[in-house]
mmCIF file of C-alpha atoms and ligand atoms in Angstrom:
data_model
loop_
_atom_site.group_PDB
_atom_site.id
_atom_site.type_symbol
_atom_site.label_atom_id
_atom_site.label_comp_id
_atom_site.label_asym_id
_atom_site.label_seq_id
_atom_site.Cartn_x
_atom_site.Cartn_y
_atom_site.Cartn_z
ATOM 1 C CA UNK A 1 20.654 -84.006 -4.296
ATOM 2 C CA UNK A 2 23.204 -82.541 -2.237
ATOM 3 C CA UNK A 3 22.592 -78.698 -0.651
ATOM 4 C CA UNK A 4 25.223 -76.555 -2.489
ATOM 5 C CA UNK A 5 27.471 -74.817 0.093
ATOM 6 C CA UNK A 6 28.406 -71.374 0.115
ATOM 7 C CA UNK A 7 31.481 -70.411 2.256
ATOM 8 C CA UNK A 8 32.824 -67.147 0.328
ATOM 9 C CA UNK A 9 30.557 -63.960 -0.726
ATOM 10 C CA UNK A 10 31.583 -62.060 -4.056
ATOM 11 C CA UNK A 11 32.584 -57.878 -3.102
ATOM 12 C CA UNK A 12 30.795 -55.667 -4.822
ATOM 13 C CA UNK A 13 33.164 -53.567 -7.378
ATOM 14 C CA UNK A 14 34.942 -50.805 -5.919
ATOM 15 C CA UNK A 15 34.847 -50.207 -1.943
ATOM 16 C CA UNK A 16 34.009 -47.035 -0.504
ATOM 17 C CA UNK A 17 36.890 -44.767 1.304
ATOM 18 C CA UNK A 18 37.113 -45.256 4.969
ATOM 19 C CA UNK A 19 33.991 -42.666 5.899
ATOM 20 C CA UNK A 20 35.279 -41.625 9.793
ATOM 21 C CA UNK A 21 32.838 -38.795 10.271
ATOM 22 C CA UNK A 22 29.792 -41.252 9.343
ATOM 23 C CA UNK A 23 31.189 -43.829 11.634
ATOM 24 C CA UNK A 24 31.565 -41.549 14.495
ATOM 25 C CA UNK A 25 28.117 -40.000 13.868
ATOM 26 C CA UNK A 26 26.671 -43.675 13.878
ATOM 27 C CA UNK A 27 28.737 -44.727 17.122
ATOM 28 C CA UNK A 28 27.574 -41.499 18.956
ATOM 29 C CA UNK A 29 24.016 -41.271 17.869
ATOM 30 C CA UNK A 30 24.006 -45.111 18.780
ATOM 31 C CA UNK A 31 23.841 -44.617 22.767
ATOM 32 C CA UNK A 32 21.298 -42.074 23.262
ATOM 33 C CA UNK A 33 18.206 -43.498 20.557
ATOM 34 C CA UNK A 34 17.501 -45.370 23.774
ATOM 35 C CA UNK A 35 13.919 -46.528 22.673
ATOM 36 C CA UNK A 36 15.237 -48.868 19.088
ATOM 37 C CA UNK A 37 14.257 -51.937 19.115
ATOM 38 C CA UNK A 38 17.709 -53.331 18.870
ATOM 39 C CA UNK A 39 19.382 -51.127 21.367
ATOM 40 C CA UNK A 40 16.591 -52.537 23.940
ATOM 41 C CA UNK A 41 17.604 -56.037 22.840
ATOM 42 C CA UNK A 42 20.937 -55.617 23.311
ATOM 43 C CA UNK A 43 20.810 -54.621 27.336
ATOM 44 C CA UNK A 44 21.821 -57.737 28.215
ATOM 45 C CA UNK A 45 25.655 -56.436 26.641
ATOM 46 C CA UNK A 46 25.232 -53.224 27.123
ATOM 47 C CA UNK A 47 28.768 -52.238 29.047
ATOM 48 C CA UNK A 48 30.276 -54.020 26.334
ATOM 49 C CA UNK A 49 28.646 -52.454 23.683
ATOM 50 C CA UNK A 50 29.745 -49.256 25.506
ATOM 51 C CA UNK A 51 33.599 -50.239 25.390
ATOM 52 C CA UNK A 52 33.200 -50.799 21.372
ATOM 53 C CA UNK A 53 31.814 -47.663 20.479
ATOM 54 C CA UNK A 54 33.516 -45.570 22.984
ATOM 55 C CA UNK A 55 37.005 -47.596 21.796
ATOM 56 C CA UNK A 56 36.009 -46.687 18.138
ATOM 57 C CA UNK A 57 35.309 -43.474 18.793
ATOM 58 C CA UNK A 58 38.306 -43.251 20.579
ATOM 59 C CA UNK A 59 40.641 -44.774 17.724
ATOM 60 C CA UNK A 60 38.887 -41.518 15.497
ATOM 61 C CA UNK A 61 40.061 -39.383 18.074
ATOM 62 C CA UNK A 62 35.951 -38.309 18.644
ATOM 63 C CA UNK A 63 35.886 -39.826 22.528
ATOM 64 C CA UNK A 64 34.541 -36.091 23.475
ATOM 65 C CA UNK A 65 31.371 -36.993 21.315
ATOM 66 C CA UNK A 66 30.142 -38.562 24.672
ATOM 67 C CA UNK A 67 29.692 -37.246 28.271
ATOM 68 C CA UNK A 68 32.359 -38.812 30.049
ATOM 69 C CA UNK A 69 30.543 -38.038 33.323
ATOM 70 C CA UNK A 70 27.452 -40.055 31.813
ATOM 71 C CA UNK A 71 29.630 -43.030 31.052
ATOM 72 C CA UNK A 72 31.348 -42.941 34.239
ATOM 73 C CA UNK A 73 28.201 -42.836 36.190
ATOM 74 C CA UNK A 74 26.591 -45.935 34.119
ATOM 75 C CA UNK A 75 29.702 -47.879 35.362
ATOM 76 C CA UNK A 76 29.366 -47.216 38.641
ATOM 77 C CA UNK A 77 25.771 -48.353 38.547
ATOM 78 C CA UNK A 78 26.852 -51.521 37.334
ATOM 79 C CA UNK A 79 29.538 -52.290 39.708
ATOM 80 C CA UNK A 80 28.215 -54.613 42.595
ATOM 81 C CA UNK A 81 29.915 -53.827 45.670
ATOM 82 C CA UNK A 82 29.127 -57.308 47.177
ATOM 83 C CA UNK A 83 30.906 -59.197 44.782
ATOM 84 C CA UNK A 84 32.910 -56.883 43.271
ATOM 85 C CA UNK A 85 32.242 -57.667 39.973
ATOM 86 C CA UNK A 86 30.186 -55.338 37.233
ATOM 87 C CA UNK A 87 27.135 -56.449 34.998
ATOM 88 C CA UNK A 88 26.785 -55.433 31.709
ATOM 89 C CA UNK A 89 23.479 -52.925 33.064
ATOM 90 C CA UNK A 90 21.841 -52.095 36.528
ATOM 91 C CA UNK A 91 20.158 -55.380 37.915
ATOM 92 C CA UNK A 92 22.420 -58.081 35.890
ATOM 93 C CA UNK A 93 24.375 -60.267 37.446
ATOM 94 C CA UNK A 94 28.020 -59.389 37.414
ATOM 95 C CA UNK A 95 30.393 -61.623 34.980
ATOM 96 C CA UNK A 96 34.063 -61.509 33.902
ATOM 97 C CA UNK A 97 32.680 -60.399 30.298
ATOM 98 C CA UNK A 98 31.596 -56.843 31.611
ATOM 99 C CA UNK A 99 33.649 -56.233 34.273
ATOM 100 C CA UNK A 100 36.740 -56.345 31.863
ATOM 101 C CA UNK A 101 34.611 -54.330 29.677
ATOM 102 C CA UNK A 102 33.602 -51.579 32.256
ATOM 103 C CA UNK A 103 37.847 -51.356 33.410
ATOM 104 C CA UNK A 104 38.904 -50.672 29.927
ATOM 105 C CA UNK A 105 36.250 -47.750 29.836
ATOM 106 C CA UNK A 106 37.205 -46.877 32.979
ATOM 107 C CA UNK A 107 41.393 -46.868 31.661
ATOM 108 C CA UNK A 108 40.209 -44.891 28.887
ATOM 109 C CA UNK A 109 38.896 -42.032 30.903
ATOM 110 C CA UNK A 110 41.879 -42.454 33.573
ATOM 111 C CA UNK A 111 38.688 -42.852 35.975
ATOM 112 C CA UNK A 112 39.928 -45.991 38.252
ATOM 113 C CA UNK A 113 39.292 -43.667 41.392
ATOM 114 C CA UNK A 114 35.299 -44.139 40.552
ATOM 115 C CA UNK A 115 35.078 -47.599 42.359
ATOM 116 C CA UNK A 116 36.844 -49.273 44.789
ATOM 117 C CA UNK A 117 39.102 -51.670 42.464
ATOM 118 C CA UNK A 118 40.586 -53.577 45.221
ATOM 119 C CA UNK A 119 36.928 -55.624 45.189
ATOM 120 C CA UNK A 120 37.597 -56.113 41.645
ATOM 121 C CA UNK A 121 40.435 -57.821 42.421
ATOM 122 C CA UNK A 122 38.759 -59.911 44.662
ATOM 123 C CA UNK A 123 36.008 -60.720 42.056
ATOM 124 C CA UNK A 124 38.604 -62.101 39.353
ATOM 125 C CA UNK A 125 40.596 -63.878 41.935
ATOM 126 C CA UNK A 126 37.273 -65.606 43.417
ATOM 127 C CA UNK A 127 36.996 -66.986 40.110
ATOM 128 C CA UNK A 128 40.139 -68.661 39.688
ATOM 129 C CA UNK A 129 40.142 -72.859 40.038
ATOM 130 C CA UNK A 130 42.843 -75.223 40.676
ATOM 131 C CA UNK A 131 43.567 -76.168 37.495
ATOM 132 C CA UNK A 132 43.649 -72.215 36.698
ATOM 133 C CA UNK A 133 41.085 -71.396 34.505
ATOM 134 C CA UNK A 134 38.428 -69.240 35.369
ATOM 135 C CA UNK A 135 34.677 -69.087 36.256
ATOM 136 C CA UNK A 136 32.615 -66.307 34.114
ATOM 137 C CA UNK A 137 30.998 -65.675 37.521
ATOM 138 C CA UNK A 138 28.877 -67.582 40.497
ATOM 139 C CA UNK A 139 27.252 -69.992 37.709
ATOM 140 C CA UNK A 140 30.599 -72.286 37.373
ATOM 141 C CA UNK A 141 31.190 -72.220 33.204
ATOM 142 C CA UNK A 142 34.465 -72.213 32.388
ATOM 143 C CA UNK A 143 35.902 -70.884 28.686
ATOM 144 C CA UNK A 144 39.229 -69.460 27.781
ATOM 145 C CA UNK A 145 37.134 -66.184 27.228
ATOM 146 C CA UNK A 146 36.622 -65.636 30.721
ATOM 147 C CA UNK A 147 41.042 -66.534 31.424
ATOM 148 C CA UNK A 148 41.556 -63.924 29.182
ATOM 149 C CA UNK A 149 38.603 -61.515 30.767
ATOM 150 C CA UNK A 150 40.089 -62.239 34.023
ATOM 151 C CA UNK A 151 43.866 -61.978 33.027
ATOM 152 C CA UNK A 152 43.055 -58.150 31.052
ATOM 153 C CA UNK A 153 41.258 -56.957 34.006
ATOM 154 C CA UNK A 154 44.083 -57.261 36.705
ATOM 155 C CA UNK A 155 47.279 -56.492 34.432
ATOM 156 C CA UNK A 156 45.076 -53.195 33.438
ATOM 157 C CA UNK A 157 45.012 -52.297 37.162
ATOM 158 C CA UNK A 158 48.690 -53.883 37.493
ATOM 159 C CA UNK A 159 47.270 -56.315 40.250
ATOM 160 C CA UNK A 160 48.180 -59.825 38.392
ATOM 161 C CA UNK A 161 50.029 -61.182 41.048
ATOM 162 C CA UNK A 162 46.558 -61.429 43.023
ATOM 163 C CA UNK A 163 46.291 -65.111 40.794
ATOM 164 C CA UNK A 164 48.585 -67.717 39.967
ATOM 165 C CA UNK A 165 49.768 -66.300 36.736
ATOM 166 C CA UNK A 166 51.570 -69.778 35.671
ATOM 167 C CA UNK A 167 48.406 -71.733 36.352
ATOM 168 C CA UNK A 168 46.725 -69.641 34.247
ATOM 169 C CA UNK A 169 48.821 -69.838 31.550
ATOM 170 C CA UNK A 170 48.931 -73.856 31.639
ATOM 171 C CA UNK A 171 45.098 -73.838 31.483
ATOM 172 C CA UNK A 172 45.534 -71.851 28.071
ATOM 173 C CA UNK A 173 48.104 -73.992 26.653
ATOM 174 C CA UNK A 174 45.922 -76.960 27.720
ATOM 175 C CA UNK A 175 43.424 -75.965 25.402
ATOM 176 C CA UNK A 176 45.360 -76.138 22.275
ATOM 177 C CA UNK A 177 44.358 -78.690 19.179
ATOM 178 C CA UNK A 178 46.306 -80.883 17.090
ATOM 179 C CA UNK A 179 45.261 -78.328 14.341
ATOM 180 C CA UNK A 180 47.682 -75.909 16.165
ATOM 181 C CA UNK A 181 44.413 -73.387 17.260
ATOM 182 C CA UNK A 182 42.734 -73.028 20.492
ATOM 183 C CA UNK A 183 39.248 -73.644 21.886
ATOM 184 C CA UNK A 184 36.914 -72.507 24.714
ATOM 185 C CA UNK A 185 37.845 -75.709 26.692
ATOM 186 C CA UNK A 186 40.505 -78.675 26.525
ATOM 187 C CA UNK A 187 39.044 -80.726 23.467
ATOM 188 C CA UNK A 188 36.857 -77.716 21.919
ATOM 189 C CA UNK A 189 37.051 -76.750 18.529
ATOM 190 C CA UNK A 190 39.359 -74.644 17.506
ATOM 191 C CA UNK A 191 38.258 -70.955 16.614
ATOM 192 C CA UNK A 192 39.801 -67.262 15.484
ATOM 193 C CA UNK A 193 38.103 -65.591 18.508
ATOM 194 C CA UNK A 194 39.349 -68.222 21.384
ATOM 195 C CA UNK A 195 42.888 -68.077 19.910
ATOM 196 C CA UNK A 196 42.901 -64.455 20.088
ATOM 197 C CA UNK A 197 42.104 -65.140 24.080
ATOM 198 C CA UNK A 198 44.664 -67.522 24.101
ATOM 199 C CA UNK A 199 47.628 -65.591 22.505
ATOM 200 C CA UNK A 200 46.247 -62.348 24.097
ATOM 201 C CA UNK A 201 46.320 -63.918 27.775
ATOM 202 C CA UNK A 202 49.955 -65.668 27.022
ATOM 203 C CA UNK A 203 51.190 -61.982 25.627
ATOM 204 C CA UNK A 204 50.275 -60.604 28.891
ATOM 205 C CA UNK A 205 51.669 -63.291 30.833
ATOM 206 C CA UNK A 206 54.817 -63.059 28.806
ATOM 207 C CA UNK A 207 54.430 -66.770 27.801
ATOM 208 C CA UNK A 208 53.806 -66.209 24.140
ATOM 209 C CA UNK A 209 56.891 -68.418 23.104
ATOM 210 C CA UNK A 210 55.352 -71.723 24.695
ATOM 211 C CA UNK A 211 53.423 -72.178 21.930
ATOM 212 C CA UNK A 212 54.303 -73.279 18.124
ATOM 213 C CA UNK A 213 53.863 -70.292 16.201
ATOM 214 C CA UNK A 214 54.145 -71.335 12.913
ATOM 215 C CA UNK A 215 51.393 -74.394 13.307
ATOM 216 C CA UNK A 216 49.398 -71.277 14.796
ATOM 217 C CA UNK A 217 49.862 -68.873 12.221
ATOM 218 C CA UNK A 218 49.063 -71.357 9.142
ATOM 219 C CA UNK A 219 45.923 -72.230 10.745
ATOM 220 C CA UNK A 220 45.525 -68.539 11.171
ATOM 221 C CA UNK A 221 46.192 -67.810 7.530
ATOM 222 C CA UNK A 222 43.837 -70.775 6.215
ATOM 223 C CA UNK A 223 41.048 -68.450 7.635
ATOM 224 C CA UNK A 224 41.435 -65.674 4.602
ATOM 225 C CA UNK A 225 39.299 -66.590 2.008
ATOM 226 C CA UNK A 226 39.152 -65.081 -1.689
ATOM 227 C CA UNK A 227 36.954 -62.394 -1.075
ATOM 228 C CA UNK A 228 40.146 -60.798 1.332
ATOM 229 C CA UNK A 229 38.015 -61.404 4.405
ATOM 230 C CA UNK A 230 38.256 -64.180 6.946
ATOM 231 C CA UNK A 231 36.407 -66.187 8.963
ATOM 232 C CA UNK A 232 36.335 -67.874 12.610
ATOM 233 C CA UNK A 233 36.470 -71.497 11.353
ATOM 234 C CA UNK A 234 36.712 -73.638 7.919
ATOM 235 C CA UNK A 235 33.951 -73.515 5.879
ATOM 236 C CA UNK A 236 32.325 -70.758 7.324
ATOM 237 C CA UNK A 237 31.603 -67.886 6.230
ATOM 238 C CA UNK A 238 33.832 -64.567 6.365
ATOM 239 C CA UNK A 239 32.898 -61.729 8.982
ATOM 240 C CA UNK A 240 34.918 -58.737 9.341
ATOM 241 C CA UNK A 241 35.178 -59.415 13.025
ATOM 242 C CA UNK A 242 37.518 -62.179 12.092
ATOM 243 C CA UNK A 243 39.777 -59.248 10.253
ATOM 244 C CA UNK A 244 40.512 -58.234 13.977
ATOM 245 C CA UNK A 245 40.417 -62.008 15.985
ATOM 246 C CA UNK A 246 42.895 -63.226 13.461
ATOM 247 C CA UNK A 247 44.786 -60.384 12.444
ATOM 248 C CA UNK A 248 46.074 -59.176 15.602
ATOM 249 C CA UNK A 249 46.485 -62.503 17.118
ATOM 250 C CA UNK A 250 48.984 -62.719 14.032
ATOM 251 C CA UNK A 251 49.921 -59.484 14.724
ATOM 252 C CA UNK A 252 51.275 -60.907 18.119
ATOM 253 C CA UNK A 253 52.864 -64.057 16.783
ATOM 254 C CA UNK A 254 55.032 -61.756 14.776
ATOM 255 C CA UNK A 255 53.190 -62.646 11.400
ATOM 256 C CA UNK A 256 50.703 -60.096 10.632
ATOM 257 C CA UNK A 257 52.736 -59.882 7.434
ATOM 258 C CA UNK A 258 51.835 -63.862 6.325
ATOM 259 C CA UNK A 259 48.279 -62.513 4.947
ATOM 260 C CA UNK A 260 46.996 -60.926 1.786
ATOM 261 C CA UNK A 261 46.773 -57.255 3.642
ATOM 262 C CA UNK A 262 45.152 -55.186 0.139
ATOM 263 C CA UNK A 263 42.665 -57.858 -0.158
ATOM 264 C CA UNK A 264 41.797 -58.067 3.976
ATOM 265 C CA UNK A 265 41.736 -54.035 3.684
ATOM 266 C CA UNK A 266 39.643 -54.231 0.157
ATOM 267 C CA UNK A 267 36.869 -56.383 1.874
ATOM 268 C CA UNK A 268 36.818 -55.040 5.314
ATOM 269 C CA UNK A 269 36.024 -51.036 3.574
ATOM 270 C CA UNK A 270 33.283 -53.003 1.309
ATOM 271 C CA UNK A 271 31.761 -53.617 4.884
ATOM 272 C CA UNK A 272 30.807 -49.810 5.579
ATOM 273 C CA UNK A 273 27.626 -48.527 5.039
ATOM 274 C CA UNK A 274 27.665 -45.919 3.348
ATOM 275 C CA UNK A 275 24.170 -44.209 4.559
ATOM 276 C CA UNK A 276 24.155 -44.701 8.009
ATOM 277 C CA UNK A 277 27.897 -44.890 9.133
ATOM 278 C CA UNK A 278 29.155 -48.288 11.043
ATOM 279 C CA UNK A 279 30.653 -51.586 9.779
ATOM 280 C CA UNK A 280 28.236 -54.315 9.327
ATOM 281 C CA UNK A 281 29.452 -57.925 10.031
ATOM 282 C CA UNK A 282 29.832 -58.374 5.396
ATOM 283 C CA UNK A 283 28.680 -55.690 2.804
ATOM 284 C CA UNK A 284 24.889 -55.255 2.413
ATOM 285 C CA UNK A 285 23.981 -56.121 5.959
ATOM 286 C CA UNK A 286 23.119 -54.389 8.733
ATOM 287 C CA UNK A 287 25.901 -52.274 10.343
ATOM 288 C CA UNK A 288 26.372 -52.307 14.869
ATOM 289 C CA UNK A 289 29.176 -51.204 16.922
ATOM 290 C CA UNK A 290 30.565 -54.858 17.444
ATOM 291 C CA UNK A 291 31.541 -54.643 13.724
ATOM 292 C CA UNK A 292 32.397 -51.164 13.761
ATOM 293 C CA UNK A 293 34.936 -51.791 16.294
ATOM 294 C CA UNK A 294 36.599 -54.512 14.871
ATOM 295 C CA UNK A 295 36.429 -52.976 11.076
ATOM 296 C CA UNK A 296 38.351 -49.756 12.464
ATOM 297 C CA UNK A 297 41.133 -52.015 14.789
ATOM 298 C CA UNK A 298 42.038 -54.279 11.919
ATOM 299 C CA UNK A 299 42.488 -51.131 9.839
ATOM 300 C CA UNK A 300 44.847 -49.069 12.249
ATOM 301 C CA UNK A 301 46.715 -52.638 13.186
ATOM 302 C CA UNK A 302 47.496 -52.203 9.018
ATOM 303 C CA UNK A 303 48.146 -48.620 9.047
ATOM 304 C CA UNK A 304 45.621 -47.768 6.832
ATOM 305 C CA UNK A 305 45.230 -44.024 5.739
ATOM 306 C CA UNK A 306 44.097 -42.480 2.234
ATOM 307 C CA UNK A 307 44.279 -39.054 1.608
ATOM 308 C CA UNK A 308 40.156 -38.106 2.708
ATOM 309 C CA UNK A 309 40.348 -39.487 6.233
ATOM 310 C CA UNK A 310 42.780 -38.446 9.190
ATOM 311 C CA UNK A 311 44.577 -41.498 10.103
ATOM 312 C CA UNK A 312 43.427 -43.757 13.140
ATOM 313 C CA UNK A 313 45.073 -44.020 15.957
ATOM 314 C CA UNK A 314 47.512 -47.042 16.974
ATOM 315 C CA UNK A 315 45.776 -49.994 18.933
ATOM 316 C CA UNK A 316 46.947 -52.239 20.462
ATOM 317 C CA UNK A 317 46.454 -56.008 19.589
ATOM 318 C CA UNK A 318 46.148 -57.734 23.045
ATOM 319 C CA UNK A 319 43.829 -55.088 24.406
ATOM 320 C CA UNK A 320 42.225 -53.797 21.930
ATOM 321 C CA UNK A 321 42.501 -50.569 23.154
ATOM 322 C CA UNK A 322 43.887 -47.386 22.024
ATOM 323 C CA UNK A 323 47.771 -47.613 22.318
ATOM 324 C CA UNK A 324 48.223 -43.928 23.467
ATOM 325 C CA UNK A 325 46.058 -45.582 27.064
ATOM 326 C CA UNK A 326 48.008 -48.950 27.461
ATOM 327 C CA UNK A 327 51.059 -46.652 27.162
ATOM 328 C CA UNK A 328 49.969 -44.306 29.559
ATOM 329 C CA UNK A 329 49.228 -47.297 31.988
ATOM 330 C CA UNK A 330 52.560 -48.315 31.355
ATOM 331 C CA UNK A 331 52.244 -51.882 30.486
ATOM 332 C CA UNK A 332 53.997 -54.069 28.297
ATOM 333 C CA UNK A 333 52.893 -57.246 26.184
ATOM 334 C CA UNK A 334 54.766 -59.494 24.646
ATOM 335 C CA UNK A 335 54.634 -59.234 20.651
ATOM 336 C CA UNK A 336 57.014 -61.826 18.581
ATOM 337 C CA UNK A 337 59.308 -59.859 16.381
ATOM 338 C CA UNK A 338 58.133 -60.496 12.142
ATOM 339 C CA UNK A 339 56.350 -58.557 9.755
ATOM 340 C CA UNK A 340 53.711 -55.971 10.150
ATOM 341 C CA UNK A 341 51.567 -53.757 8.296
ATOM 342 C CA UNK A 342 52.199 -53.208 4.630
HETATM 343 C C1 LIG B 1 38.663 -57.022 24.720
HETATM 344 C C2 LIG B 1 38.470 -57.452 22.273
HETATM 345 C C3 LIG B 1 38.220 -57.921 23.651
HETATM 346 C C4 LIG B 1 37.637 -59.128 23.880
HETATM 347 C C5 LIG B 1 37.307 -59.717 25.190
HETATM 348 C C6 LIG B 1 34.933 -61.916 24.962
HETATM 349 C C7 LIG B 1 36.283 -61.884 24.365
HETATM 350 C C8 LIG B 1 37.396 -61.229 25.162
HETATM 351 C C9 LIG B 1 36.545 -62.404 23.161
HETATM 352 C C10 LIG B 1 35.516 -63.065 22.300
HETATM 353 C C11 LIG B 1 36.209 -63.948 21.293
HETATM 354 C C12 LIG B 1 35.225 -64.596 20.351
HETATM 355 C C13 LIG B 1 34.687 -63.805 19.217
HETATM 356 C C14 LIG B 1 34.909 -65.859 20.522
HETATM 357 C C15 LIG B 1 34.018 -66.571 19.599
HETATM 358 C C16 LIG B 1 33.267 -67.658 20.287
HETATM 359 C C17 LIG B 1 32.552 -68.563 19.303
HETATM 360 C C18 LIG B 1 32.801 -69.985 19.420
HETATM 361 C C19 LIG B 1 31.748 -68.062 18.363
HETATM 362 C C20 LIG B 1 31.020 -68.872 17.364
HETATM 363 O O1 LIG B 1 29.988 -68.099 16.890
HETATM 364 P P1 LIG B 1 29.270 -68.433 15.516
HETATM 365 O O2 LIG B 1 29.088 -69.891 15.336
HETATM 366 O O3 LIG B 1 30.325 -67.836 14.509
HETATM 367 O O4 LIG B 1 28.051 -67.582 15.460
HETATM 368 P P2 LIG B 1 31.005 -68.463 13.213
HETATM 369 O O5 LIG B 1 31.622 -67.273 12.521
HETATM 370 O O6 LIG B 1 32.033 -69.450 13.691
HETATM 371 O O7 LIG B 1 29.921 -69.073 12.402
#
């Protein structure tokens, strides 16, 4: 007999209201129970998970919840003055991943002055190759995760014209499928989170309009599945990660507004939990910052406010970042003009 498949989940009845303080308790209590089992298991991302809760935290306007001079001093730990690269925590090896990670905590706090960013430079250009994609780090794997990684870093510290820009760009567009999405390499699968990379790193190359849109966004909209949510890839299941990997990559193709917004808001609220704050990756399970993050920046990309919660601030799409920051950087991306939020 053949296994029955399950790609959908069914929402429980009505979803709770978006529950900010409980989220921001979760996110701030999350970095100091320092002995959990799964906060030990997860040193190996820690600088990233640093950049999601501080980002979430951030979008609920509760960034003061955390010393900033703790934060500050964790990054510098974890920047490698040899290479010029930063790990995720002290004694890892530096990688693209984190050091993107530890210069968009870094842009939050306005804190660039606490290492010496011309060596970061020199880290991300290191990593560039000939046909302009990008190493992770000294280990040789290539993925568009690390072009975009690499791409982020240096327009954050205005420095892209330290790599060939165009290069970097045809290595992206290489990538595309028949299907119309993107995958890590030339010939990979296509997948939500590598397009985001892709249409990120061509938004802030200002290249966004060598690619075919609409093939993109259809294949984009085929990920939202009945329940409201989406997910990464057909027949998989939905994840409210996906709510941010495919909504702002629409969002940036101009056609955010080609979804079923109620239903994506619907499921990604159902994904709270309700006792100990956080997002979890689909109701029921267990909630982590990762989640949290991308629950709260596919809501403010949507606007979302009800009358208990102060509204969220704007992010924005490519960097995932708190708009009032990438303003104050002054940087521009390219977004397609089209429909928003409802
Ligand atoms: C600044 C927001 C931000 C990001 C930095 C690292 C990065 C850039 C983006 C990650 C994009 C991403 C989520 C890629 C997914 C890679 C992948 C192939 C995941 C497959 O994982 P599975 O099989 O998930 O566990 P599914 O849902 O497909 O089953």
């Amino acid at each position: 007999m053949a296994a029955s498949l399950s790609t959908d989940i069914i929402l429980p009845n009505a979803p709770p209201d978006l529950l900010l303080p409980k989220h921001a308790g979760f996110l701030s209590k999350y970095g100091t129970a320092k002995d959990d089992y799964d906060y030990c298991m997860t040193e190996f991302l820690r600088m990233s998970g640093m950049y999601w809760g501080l980002t979430a935290l951030q979008l609920m306007d509760r960034l003061d919840s955390v010393p900033k001079e703790d934060v500050v001093a964790f990054v510098q730990d974890c920047f490698h003055e040899g290479t010029g690269g930063f790990s995720p925590a002290k004694d890892h090896d530096p990688h693209l991943l984190y050091s993107l990670s530890a210069i968009q905590i870094l842009a939050m706090y306005d804190e660039f002055k606490a290492v010496d960013c011309s060596k970061v430079v020199e880290f991300v250009q290191s990593l560039q190759q000939p046909d302009g994609s990008f190493f992770g780090d000294k280990y040789g794997e290539v993925d568009i995760r690390f072009s975009f990684c690499a791409v982020a870093t240096l327009a954050l510290m205005k420095k892209l014209d330290a790599i060939d820009t165009r290069k970097a760009a045809d290595f992206i567009l290489s990538c595309q499928n028949f299907d119309g999405g993107f995958g890590s390499k030339p010939g990979s699968e296509s997948h939500a989170g590598l397009i985001y990379c892709a249409v990120g790193t061509l938004s802030i190359l200002k290249e966004i309009d060598r690619i075919d849109g609409d093939a993109l966004g259809w294949w984009l909209c085929e990920r939202q599945l009945k329940s409201g949510g989406f997910n990464g890839r057909p027949e998989k299941l939905p994840d409210v990660c996906y709510s941010w990997w495919v909504l702002a990559s629409l969002t940036i193709l101009g056609r955010g507004d080609w979804i079923d917004q109620k239903a994506l808001i619907k499921f990604i609220l159902s994904c709270q939990d309700v006792s100990t704050g956080g997002f979890a990756d689909r109701p029921g399970d267990v909630a982590d910052p990762f989640h949290t993050l991308f629950g709260l920046g596919a809501l403010s990309i949507l606007g979302y406010e009800d009358e208990t919660t102060v509204k969220l601030k704007k992010i924005n799409p490519v960097f995932c970042m708190s708009q009032e920051v990438i303003d104050s950087l002054g940087i521009e991306v390219q977004i397609l003009p089209g429909g928003g939020a409802c």
